[in-house]
PDB file of C-alpha atoms and ligand atoms in Angstrom:
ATOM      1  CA  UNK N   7      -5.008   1.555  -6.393  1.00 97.00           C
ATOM      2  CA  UNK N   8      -3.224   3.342  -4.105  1.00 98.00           C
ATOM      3  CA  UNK N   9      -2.007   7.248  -3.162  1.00 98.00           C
ATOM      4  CA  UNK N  10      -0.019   8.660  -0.727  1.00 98.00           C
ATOM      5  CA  UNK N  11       0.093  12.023   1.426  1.00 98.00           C
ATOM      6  CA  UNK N  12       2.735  12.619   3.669  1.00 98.00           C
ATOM      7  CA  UNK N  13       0.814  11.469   6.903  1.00 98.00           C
ATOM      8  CA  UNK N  14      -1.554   8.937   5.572  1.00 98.00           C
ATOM      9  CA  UNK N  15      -2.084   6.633   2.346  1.00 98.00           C
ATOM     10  CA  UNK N  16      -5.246   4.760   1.221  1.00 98.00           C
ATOM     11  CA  UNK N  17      -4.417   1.411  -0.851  1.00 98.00           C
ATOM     12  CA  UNK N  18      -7.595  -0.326  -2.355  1.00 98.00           C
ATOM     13  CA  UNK N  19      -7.748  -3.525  -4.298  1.00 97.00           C
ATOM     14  CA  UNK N  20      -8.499  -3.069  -7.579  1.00 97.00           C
ATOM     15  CA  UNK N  21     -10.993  -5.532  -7.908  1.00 96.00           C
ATOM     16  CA  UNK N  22     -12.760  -3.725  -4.809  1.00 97.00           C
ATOM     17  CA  UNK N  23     -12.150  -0.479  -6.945  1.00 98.00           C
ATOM     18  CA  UNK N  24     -14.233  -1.297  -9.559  1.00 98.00           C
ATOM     19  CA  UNK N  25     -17.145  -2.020  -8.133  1.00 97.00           C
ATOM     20  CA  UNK N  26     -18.932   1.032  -8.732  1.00 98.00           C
ATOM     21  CA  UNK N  27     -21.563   0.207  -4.923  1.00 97.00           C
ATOM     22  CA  UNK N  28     -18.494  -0.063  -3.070  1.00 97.00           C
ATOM     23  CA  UNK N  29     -17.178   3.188  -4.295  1.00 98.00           C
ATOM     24  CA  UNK N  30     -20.542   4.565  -3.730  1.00 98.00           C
ATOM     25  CA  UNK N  31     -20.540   3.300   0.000  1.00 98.00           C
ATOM     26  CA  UNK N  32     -16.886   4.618   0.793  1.00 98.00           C
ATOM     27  CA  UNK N  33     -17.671   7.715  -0.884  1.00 98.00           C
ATOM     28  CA  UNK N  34     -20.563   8.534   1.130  1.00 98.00           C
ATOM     29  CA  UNK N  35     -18.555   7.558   4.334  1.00 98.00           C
ATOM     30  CA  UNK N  36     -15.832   9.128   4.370  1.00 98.00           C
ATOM     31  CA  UNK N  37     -16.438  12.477   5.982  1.00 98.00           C
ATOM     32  CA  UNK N  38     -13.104  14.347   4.588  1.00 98.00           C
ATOM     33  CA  UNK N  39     -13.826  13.389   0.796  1.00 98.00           C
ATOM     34  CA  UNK N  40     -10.764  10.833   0.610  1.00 98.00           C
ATOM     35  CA  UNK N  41     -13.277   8.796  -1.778  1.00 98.00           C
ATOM     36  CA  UNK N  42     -14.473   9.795  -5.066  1.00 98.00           C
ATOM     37  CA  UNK N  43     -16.335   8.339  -8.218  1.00 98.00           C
ATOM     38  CA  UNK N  44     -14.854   8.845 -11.774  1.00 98.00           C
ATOM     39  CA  UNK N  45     -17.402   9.567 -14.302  1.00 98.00           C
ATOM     40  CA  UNK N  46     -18.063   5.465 -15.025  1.00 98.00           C
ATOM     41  CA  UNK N  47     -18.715   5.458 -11.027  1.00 98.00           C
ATOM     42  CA  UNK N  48     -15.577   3.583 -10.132  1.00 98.00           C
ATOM     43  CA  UNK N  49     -13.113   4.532  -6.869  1.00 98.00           C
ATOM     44  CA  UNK N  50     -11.255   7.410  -7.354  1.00 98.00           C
ATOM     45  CA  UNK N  51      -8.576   8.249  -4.254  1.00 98.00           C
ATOM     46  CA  UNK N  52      -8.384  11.969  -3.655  1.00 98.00           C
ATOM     47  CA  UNK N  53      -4.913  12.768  -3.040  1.00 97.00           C
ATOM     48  CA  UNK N  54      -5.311  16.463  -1.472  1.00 97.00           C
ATOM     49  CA  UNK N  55      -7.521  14.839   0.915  1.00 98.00           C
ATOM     50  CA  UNK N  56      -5.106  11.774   2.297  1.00 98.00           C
ATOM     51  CA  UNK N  57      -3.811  14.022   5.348  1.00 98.00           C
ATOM     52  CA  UNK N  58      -6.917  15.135   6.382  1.00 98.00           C
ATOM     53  CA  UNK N  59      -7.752  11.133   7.504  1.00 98.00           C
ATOM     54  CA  UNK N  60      -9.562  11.460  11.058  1.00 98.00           C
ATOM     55  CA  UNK N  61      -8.707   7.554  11.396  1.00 98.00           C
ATOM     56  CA  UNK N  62     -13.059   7.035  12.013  1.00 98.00           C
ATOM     57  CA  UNK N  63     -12.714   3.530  10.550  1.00 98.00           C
ATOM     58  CA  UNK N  64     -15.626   4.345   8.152  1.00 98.00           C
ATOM     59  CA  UNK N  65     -14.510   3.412   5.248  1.00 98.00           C
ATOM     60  CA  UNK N  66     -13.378   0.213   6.612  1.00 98.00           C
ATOM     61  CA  UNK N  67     -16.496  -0.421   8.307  1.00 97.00           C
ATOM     62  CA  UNK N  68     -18.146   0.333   5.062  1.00 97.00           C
ATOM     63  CA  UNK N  69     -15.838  -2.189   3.270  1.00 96.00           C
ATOM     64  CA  UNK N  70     -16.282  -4.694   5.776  1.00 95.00           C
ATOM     65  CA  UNK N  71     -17.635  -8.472   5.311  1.00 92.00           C
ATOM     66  CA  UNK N  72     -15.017  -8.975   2.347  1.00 90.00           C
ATOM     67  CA  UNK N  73     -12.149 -11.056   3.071  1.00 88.00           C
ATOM     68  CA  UNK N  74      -9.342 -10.025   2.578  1.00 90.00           C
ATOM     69  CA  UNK N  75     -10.213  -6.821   3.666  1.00 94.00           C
ATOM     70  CA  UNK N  76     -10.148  -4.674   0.171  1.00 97.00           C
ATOM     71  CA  UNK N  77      -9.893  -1.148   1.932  1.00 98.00           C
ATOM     72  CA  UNK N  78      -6.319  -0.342   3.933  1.00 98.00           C
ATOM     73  CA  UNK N  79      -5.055   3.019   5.365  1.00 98.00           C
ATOM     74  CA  UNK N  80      -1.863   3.215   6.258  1.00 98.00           C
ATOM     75  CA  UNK N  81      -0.485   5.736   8.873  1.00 98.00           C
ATOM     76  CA  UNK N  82       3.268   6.344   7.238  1.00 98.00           C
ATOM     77  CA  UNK N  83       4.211   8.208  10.412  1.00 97.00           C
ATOM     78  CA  UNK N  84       3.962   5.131  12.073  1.00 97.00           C
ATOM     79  CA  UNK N  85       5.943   2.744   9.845  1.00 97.00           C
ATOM     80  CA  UNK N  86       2.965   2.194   7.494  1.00 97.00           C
ATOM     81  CA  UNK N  87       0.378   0.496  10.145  1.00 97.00           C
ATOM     82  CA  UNK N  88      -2.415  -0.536   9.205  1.00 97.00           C
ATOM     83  CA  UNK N  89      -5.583   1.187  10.841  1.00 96.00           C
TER      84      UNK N  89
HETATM   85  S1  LIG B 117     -10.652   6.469   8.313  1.00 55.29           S
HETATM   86 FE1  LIG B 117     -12.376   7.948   8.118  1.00 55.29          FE
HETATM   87  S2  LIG B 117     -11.428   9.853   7.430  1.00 55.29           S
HETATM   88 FE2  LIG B 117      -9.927   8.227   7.093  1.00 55.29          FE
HETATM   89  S3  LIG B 117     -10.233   7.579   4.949  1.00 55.29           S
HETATM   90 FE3  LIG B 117     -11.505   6.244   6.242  1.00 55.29          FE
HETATM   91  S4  LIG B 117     -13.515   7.214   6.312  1.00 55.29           S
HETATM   92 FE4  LIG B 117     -12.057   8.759   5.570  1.00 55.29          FE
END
C-alpha cells in the first residue's frame, strides 16, 4: 500500500500490511497518526496525516529486523528519497 501528500508518502508492503502486530507497532509509533488499523486490525495509511511526517524514523525503527525493509517514506520534495 501506498499514499501520497504533497511533501511526504508512506509505501508499505502488503504482506507487512497485513500483519495486524506490525500495524499495531507502527500505529502506536508514529506520533502524527500516519498509521491506522481498519476494523480487521490491518495497516491503514492516513492520508491527511502524510505532511505532517517529523522524519523520527519510528516507524522504521518499529519495522526494523525484516529484510527487505517493509516500511519506506519517501520525501517527494527531494526526488522521492528514501528516509
Ligand atoms: S518518520 Fe515518524 S512521523 Fe514520519 S511516518 Fe514515521 S513515525 Fe510517523
Amino acid at each position: 500500500v501506498r499514499k501520497d501528500g504533497l511533501f511526504i508518502a508512506v509505501e508499505v508492503d502488503d504482506a507487512a500490511a497485513a500483519d495486524t502486530v506490525l500495524a499495531k507497532k507502527l500505529t502506536d509509533a508514529c506520533p502524527v497518526d500516519i498509521y491506522a488499523q481498519h476494523g480487521d486490525g490491518t495497516l491503514e495509511l492516513v492520508e491527511k496525516s502524510l505532511d505532517e511526517c517529523v522524519l523520527c524514523r519510528l516507524c522504521l525503527d518499529a519495522a526494523a529486523g525484516r529484510d527487505p525493509a517493509p516500511v519506506r517514506v519517501l520525501k517527494l520534495y527531494e526526488d522521492g528519497a528514501a528516509l
